[in-house]
mmCIF file of C-alpha atoms and ligand atoms in Angstrom:
data_model
loop_
_atom_site.group_PDB
_atom_site.id
_atom_site.type_symbol
_atom_site.label_atom_id
_atom_site.label_comp_id
_atom_site.label_asym_id
_atom_site.label_seq_id
_atom_site.Cartn_x
_atom_site.Cartn_y
_atom_site.Cartn_z
ATOM 1 C CA PRO O 1 0.215 -0.073 -0.330
ATOM 2 C CA PRO O 2 0.802 3.293 -0.661
ATOM 3 C CA PRO O 3 2.624 4.930 2.172
ATOM 4 C CA PRO O 4 0.915 7.533 3.695
ATOM 5 C CA ASN O 5 2.397 11.210 3.365
ATOM 6 C CA CYS O 6 1.032 10.517 -0.520
ATOM 7 C CA SER O 7 -1.113 12.697 -1.864
ATOM 8 C CA ARG O 8 -4.827 11.052 -3.150
ATOM 9 C CA GLU O 9 -3.451 12.680 -6.650
ATOM 10 C CA GLN O 10 -0.421 11.325 -6.180
ATOM 11 C CA ARG O 11 -1.998 7.844 -4.944
ATOM 12 C CA ALA O 12 -4.416 7.550 -7.830
ATOM 13 C CA LEU O 13 -1.376 7.481 -10.301
ATOM 14 C CA ILE O 14 0.213 4.234 -8.180
ATOM 15 C CA GLN O 15 -2.707 2.980 -8.524
ATOM 16 C CA ALA O 16 -3.671 3.464 -11.968
ATOM 17 C CA ILE O 17 0.037 2.425 -13.118
ATOM 18 C CA LEU O 18 -0.138 -0.723 -11.290
ATOM 19 C CA LYS O 19 -3.723 -1.874 -12.485
ATOM 20 C CA ALA O 20 -2.211 -0.882 -15.919
ATOM 21 C CA TYR O 21 0.705 -3.492 -15.104
ATOM 22 C CA GLU O 22 -1.173 -6.046 -13.801
ATOM 23 C CA ARG O 23 -3.207 -6.444 -16.733
ATOM 24 C CA HIS O 24 -0.691 -7.932 -18.464
ATOM 25 C CA GLN O 25 1.130 -11.523 -17.760
ATOM 26 C CA ILE O 26 3.113 -13.957 -20.298
ATOM 27 C CA PRO O 27 -0.290 -16.004 -21.918
ATOM 28 C CA HIS O 28 -0.380 -19.469 -20.887
ATOM 29 C CA ASP O 29 -0.325 -20.504 -24.232
ATOM 30 C CA VAL O 30 3.687 -19.745 -24.430
ATOM 31 C CA ALA O 31 4.095 -20.592 -20.884
ATOM 32 C CA LYS O 32 3.251 -23.748 -21.422
ATOM 33 C CA LYS O 33 5.215 -24.138 -25.371
ATOM 34 C CA LEU O 34 7.674 -22.651 -22.391
ATOM 35 C CA LEU O 35 8.028 -26.581 -20.799
ATOM 36 C CA HIS O 36 6.738 -28.451 -23.181
ATOM 37 C CA ASP O 37 7.934 -27.547 -26.731
ATOM 38 C CA GLN O 38 11.750 -28.918 -27.934
ATOM 39 C CA TYR O 39 14.835 -28.521 -27.293
ATOM 40 C CA SER O 40 16.473 -27.209 -29.957
ATOM 41 C CA VAL O 41 18.098 -24.178 -30.057
ATOM 42 C CA GLU O 42 16.119 -22.859 -33.329
ATOM 43 C CA GLU O 43 12.324 -24.057 -31.355
ATOM 44 C CA ASN O 44 14.493 -21.985 -28.309
ATOM 45 C CA PHE O 45 14.745 -19.108 -30.802
ATOM 46 C CA LEU O 46 10.602 -19.756 -31.928
ATOM 47 C CA LEU O 47 9.781 -19.407 -28.210
ATOM 48 C CA LEU O 48 11.933 -16.550 -27.547
ATOM 49 C CA THR O 49 10.837 -14.522 -30.518
ATOM 50 C CA GLU O 50 6.610 -15.194 -30.172
ATOM 51 C CA MET O 51 7.300 -14.622 -25.978
ATOM 52 C CA ALA O 52 9.450 -11.181 -27.333
ATOM 53 C CA THR O 53 6.547 -10.334 -29.296
ATOM 54 C CA ASN O 54 3.933 -11.038 -26.757
ATOM 55 C CA GLN O 55 6.625 -9.020 -24.188
ATOM 56 C CA VAL O 56 6.342 -6.218 -27.362
ATOM 57 C CA GLN O 57 2.915 -5.930 -27.211
ATOM 58 C CA VAL O 58 1.726 -6.226 -23.775
ATOM 59 C CA LEU O 59 4.483 -3.352 -23.255
ATOM 60 C CA VAL O 60 2.451 -1.090 -25.893
ATOM 61 C CA GLU O 61 -0.716 -1.634 -23.836
ATOM 62 C CA PHE O 62 0.498 -0.956 -20.567
ATOM 63 C CA THR O 63 2.305 2.356 -21.582
ATOM 64 C CA LYS O 64 -1.196 3.067 -23.217
ATOM 65 C CA ASN O 65 -3.461 2.625 -19.527
ATOM 66 C CA ILE O 66 0.230 4.796 -17.998
ATOM 67 C CA PRO O 67 -2.127 8.420 -17.150
ATOM 68 C CA GLY O 68 -1.454 10.926 -19.212
ATOM 69 C CA PHE O 69 1.078 8.977 -22.357
ATOM 70 C CA LEU O 70 -1.877 9.493 -23.993
ATOM 71 C CA SER O 71 -2.228 13.159 -24.173
ATOM 72 C CA LEU O 72 1.644 12.883 -25.086
ATOM 73 C CA ASP O 73 2.528 14.266 -28.981
ATOM 74 C CA HIS O 74 1.776 11.300 -30.920
ATOM 75 C CA GLU O 75 5.783 11.201 -32.459
ATOM 76 C CA ASP O 76 6.385 11.644 -28.918
ATOM 77 C CA GLN O 77 4.524 8.819 -27.761
ATOM 78 C CA ILE O 78 5.840 6.607 -30.366
ATOM 79 C CA ALA O 79 9.952 7.814 -29.388
ATOM 80 C CA LEU O 80 9.073 6.726 -26.489
ATOM 81 C CA LEU O 81 7.793 3.559 -27.076
ATOM 82 C CA LYS O 82 11.095 2.811 -29.353
ATOM 83 C CA GLY O 83 13.503 4.415 -27.358
ATOM 84 C CA SER O 84 12.451 2.193 -23.800
ATOM 85 C CA ALA O 85 11.158 -1.694 -25.400
ATOM 86 C CA VAL O 86 14.663 -3.168 -24.863
ATOM 87 C CA GLU O 87 14.710 -1.221 -21.161
ATOM 88 C CA ALA O 88 11.616 -2.371 -20.011
ATOM 89 C CA MET O 89 11.471 -6.094 -21.634
ATOM 90 C CA PHE O 90 14.887 -6.222 -19.743
ATOM 91 C CA LEU O 91 12.809 -5.030 -17.000
ATOM 92 C CA ARG O 92 9.806 -7.155 -17.307
ATOM 93 C CA SER O 93 12.052 -10.659 -17.598
ATOM 94 C CA ALA O 94 14.051 -9.842 -14.773
ATOM 95 C CA GLN O 95 10.598 -9.344 -12.722
ATOM 96 C CA VAL O 96 8.992 -12.697 -14.702
ATOM 97 C CA PHE O 97 12.490 -14.610 -13.813
ATOM 98 C CA SER O 98 12.357 -13.268 -10.044
ATOM 99 C CA SER O 99 8.330 -12.938 -9.544
ATOM 100 C CA LYS O 100 7.074 -16.164 -8.056
ATOM 101 C CA THR O 101 6.455 -17.829 -11.926
ATOM 102 C CA PRO O 102 5.549 -21.802 -11.081
ATOM 103 C CA ALA O 103 8.485 -23.748 -10.468
ATOM 104 C CA GLY O 104 10.430 -25.312 -12.535
ATOM 105 C CA HIS O 105 9.466 -22.491 -15.627
ATOM 106 C CA THR O 106 12.045 -20.209 -14.468
ATOM 107 C CA GLU O 107 15.055 -22.484 -15.046
ATOM 108 C CA VAL O 108 13.380 -24.243 -17.937
ATOM 109 C CA LEU O 109 13.164 -20.790 -19.510
ATOM 110 C CA GLU O 110 16.621 -19.697 -18.526
ATOM 111 C CA ASP O 111 17.491 -22.792 -20.165
ATOM 112 C CA ARG O 112 15.969 -21.947 -23.496
ATOM 113 C CA ILE O 113 18.056 -18.329 -23.556
ATOM 114 C CA ARG O 114 21.103 -20.137 -22.664
ATOM 115 C CA LYS O 115 20.874 -22.491 -25.496
ATOM 116 C CA SER O 116 18.934 -19.809 -28.630
ATOM 117 C CA GLY O 117 22.066 -18.872 -29.890
ATOM 118 C CA ILE O 118 23.294 -15.750 -27.770
ATOM 119 C CA SER O 119 27.168 -15.445 -27.083
ATOM 120 C CA GLU O 120 27.737 -15.876 -23.926
ATOM 121 C CA GLU O 121 29.450 -12.640 -23.262
ATOM 122 C CA PHE O 122 25.815 -11.456 -23.653
ATOM 123 C CA ILE O 123 23.987 -14.087 -21.993
ATOM 124 C CA ILE O 124 26.502 -12.954 -18.489
ATOM 125 C CA PRO O 125 25.034 -9.166 -17.986
ATOM 126 C CA MET O 126 21.619 -10.191 -18.949
ATOM 127 C CA PHE O 127 22.010 -12.505 -15.813
ATOM 128 C CA ASN O 128 23.476 -10.165 -13.876
ATOM 129 C CA PHE O 129 20.850 -7.910 -14.189
ATOM 130 C CA TYR O 130 18.412 -10.336 -13.217
ATOM 131 C CA LYS O 131 19.538 -11.147 -10.621
ATOM 132 C CA SER O 132 20.283 -7.545 -9.629
ATOM 133 C CA ILE O 133 16.709 -7.288 -9.678
ATOM 134 C CA GLY O 134 15.824 -10.185 -7.915
ATOM 135 C CA GLY O 135 17.238 -8.829 -5.416
ATOM 136 C CA LEU O 136 15.827 -5.509 -4.652
ATOM 137 C CA HIS O 137 12.287 -7.792 -3.781
ATOM 138 C CA MET O 138 10.682 -5.073 -5.712
ATOM 139 C CA ASN O 139 7.015 -5.275 -4.440
ATOM 140 C CA PRO O 140 4.090 -5.057 -7.917
ATOM 141 C CA GLU O 141 4.165 -1.146 -6.819
ATOM 142 C CA GLU O 142 7.406 -0.843 -7.572
ATOM 143 C CA GLN O 143 8.155 -3.180 -10.281
ATOM 144 C CA ALA O 144 5.127 -0.864 -12.209
ATOM 145 C CA LEU O 145 6.125 2.078 -11.267
ATOM 146 C CA LEU O 146 9.822 2.248 -12.484
ATOM 147 C CA THR O 147 8.506 0.421 -15.937
ATOM 148 C CA ALA O 148 6.725 3.351 -15.929
ATOM 149 C CA ILE O 149 9.622 5.495 -15.518
ATOM 150 C CA THR O 150 11.999 3.774 -17.919
ATOM 151 C CA ILE O 151 9.354 4.411 -20.764
ATOM 152 C CA LEU O 152 8.312 7.808 -19.492
ATOM 153 C CA THR O 153 12.278 8.806 -19.112
ATOM 154 C CA PRO O 154 12.514 11.555 -21.635
ATOM 155 C CA ASP O 155 15.939 11.881 -23.262
ATOM 156 C CA ARG O 156 15.493 8.962 -25.576
ATOM 157 C CA PRO O 157 16.512 10.137 -29.174
ATOM 158 C CA TYR O 158 13.777 11.675 -31.509
ATOM 159 C CA VAL O 159 11.493 12.443 -28.629
ATOM 160 C CA LYS O 160 10.819 16.530 -28.747
ATOM 161 C CA ASP O 161 9.293 17.613 -25.890
ATOM 162 C CA GLN O 162 12.289 16.787 -23.690
ATOM 163 C CA SER O 163 10.136 18.763 -20.456
ATOM 164 C CA LYS O 164 10.049 15.980 -17.245
ATOM 165 C CA LEU O 165 7.398 13.497 -17.947
ATOM 166 C CA CYS O 166 7.016 12.713 -14.326
ATOM 167 C CA THR O 167 7.720 13.377 -11.130
ATOM 168 C CA LEU O 168 8.282 10.333 -8.650
ATOM 169 C CA HIS O 169 8.073 10.461 -4.363
ATOM 170 C CA HIS O 170 9.372 7.566 -2.669
ATOM 171 C CA PRO O 171 8.515 8.017 0.380
ATOM 172 C CA HIS O 172 10.852 4.932 2.232
ATOM 173 C CA GLU O 173 14.348 5.749 2.948
ATOM 174 C CA PRO O 174 16.040 7.807 -0.095
ATOM 175 C CA GLN O 175 18.746 5.495 -1.034
ATOM 176 C CA TYR O 176 16.617 2.410 -1.704
ATOM 177 C CA PHE O 177 14.271 5.077 -4.616
ATOM 178 C CA ALA O 178 18.961 5.689 -5.591
ATOM 179 C CA ARG O 179 18.982 2.122 -6.277
ATOM 180 C CA LEU O 180 16.534 1.776 -8.238
ATOM 181 C CA LEU O 181 17.256 4.589 -10.249
ATOM 182 C CA GLY O 182 21.270 3.049 -9.904
ATOM 183 C CA ARG O 183 19.496 0.160 -11.778
ATOM 184 C CA LEU O 184 17.663 1.859 -14.234
ATOM 185 C CA THR O 185 21.733 2.557 -15.638
ATOM 186 C CA GLU O 186 22.651 -0.719 -15.173
ATOM 187 C CA LEU O 187 19.341 -1.518 -17.796
ATOM 188 C CA ARG O 188 21.013 1.409 -19.545
ATOM 189 C CA SER O 189 23.701 -0.562 -20.474
ATOM 190 C CA LEU O 190 22.053 -3.621 -21.526
ATOM 191 C CA ASN O 191 20.383 -1.991 -25.313
ATOM 192 C CA HIS O 192 24.416 -2.325 -26.260
ATOM 193 C CA TYR O 193 23.598 -6.272 -25.495
ATOM 194 C CA HIS O 194 20.837 -5.806 -27.296
ATOM 195 C CA THR O 195 21.974 -4.608 -30.820
ATOM 196 C CA GLU O 196 23.989 -7.495 -30.494
ATOM 197 C CA ILE O 197 22.106 -10.345 -30.205
ATOM 198 C CA ILE O 198 19.865 -9.177 -32.651
ATOM 199 C CA SER O 199 22.295 -9.063 -35.475
ATOM 200 C CA SER O 200 24.263 -12.097 -34.296
ATOM 201 C CA TRP O 201 20.534 -13.971 -34.639
ATOM 202 C CA ARG O 202 20.030 -11.531 -37.778
ATOM 203 C CA VAL O 203 24.295 -12.957 -39.156
ATOM 204 C CA SER O 204 23.010 -16.566 -38.790
ATOM 205 C CA ASP O 205 19.657 -15.380 -41.146
ATOM 206 C CA HIS O 206 17.200 -16.115 -38.120
ATOM 207 C CA LYS O 207 14.129 -14.520 -38.662
ATOM 208 C CA PHE O 208 12.282 -11.953 -36.653
ATOM 209 C CA THR O 209 8.291 -11.415 -35.883
ATOM 210 C CA PRO O 210 6.973 -8.026 -37.849
ATOM 211 C CA LEU O 211 6.370 -6.214 -34.369
ATOM 212 C CA LEU O 212 9.238 -7.217 -33.690
ATOM 213 C CA CYS O 213 11.425 -5.766 -36.938
ATOM 214 C CA GLU O 214 8.871 -2.246 -35.793
ATOM 215 C CA ILE O 215 9.957 -1.096 -32.900
ATOM 216 C CA TRP O 216 13.351 -2.010 -33.528
ATOM 217 C CA ASP O 217 14.288 -0.968 -36.913
ATOM 218 C CA VAL O 218 14.870 -4.510 -38.163
ATOM 219 C CA GLN O 219 14.224 -4.798 -41.897
HETATM 220 C C1 9MA P 301 11.446 -13.356 -24.768
HETATM 221 C C2 9MA P 301 13.135 -13.126 -23.724
HETATM 222 C C3 9MA P 301 13.323 -13.105 -22.995
HETATM 223 C C4 9MA P 301 14.924 -13.345 -22.301
HETATM 224 C C5 9MA P 301 15.473 -12.977 -23.507
HETATM 225 C C6 9MA P 301 15.471 -13.109 -24.460
HETATM 226 C C7 9MA P 301 16.746 -12.956 -25.954
HETATM 227 C C8 9MA P 301 14.438 -13.047 -25.033
HETATM 228 N N1 9MA P 301 14.372 -12.827 -26.317
HETATM 229 C C9 9MA P 301 14.025 -11.759 -26.939
HETATM 230 C C10 9MA P 301 14.519 -10.483 -26.761
HETATM 231 C C11 9MA P 301 14.531 -9.774 -25.639
HETATM 232 C C12 9MA P 301 13.379 -9.913 -24.423
HETATM 233 F F1 9MA P 301 12.357 -9.986 -25.121
HETATM 234 C C13 9MA P 301 13.372 -9.461 -23.676
HETATM 235 C C14 9MA P 301 14.700 -9.384 -22.527
HETATM 236 C C15 9MA P 301 15.564 -9.579 -23.301
HETATM 237 C C16 9MA P 301 16.392 -9.768 -24.589
HETATM 238 F F2 9MA P 301 16.767 -10.184 -25.023
HETATM 239 N N2 9MA P 301 14.712 -9.681 -27.772
HETATM 240 C C17 9MA P 301 14.562 -10.216 -28.878
HETATM 241 C C18 9MA P 301 14.556 -9.915 -29.878
HETATM 242 C C19 9MA P 301 14.254 -10.751 -31.451
HETATM 243 C C20 9MA P 301 14.118 -11.388 -31.193
HETATM 244 C C21 9MA P 301 13.690 -12.301 -29.556
HETATM 245 C C22 9MA P 301 13.760 -13.501 -29.453
HETATM 246 N N3 9MA P 301 14.527 -11.434 -29.061
#
């Protein structure tokens, strides 16, 4: 529950963002495939592609439900989504890993990611980040707010209206909030790895879905 010194508006904002965040989970059919599909590198890549496509759809829906987002300049809405998609998806998959997913899913997902054609040099920082997010033991409000901050971070390429898009009062001990923001810095470093991961898949002629091509400008 939001702390007592949170104003009524802030409380309503937190609840709206939380509600938007909790409305979207990985669909059961994808989670089921996780356990039952084949284990080849190709099958793992196809499954992760389906998961990533679903994550982009979930991200777009969540973002549209962030109060005020739809009243932003339309081009800025696109620029914010495209500029934050990778970080928001790393954050979400980190939260999936550290959440109480049904026993076994996490290990299976980790195994499939490790055997999906991603080179070890990207796997290590990816799972280090997952562990560092898990170590924060964020509650759903904090996960939802951190994701919203990531998306609404104005210093993305092509965002015209760089004015501050959102302020956030974190009434608990201030160093905790500083730690959360510190994770956003760590998160930004993952953009680079993600670009490398995509191009290594492109080199080995892997196909992405139209939505993934659109959000990351891949032909
Ligand atoms: C769904 C998933 C979960 C954990 C790790 C990975 C590699 C994936 N899959 C992808 C990611 C991606 C992501 F969705 C979340 C986090 C980090 C990511 F690299 N990005 C892309 C881009 C093109 C194709 C795929 C398969 N893909």
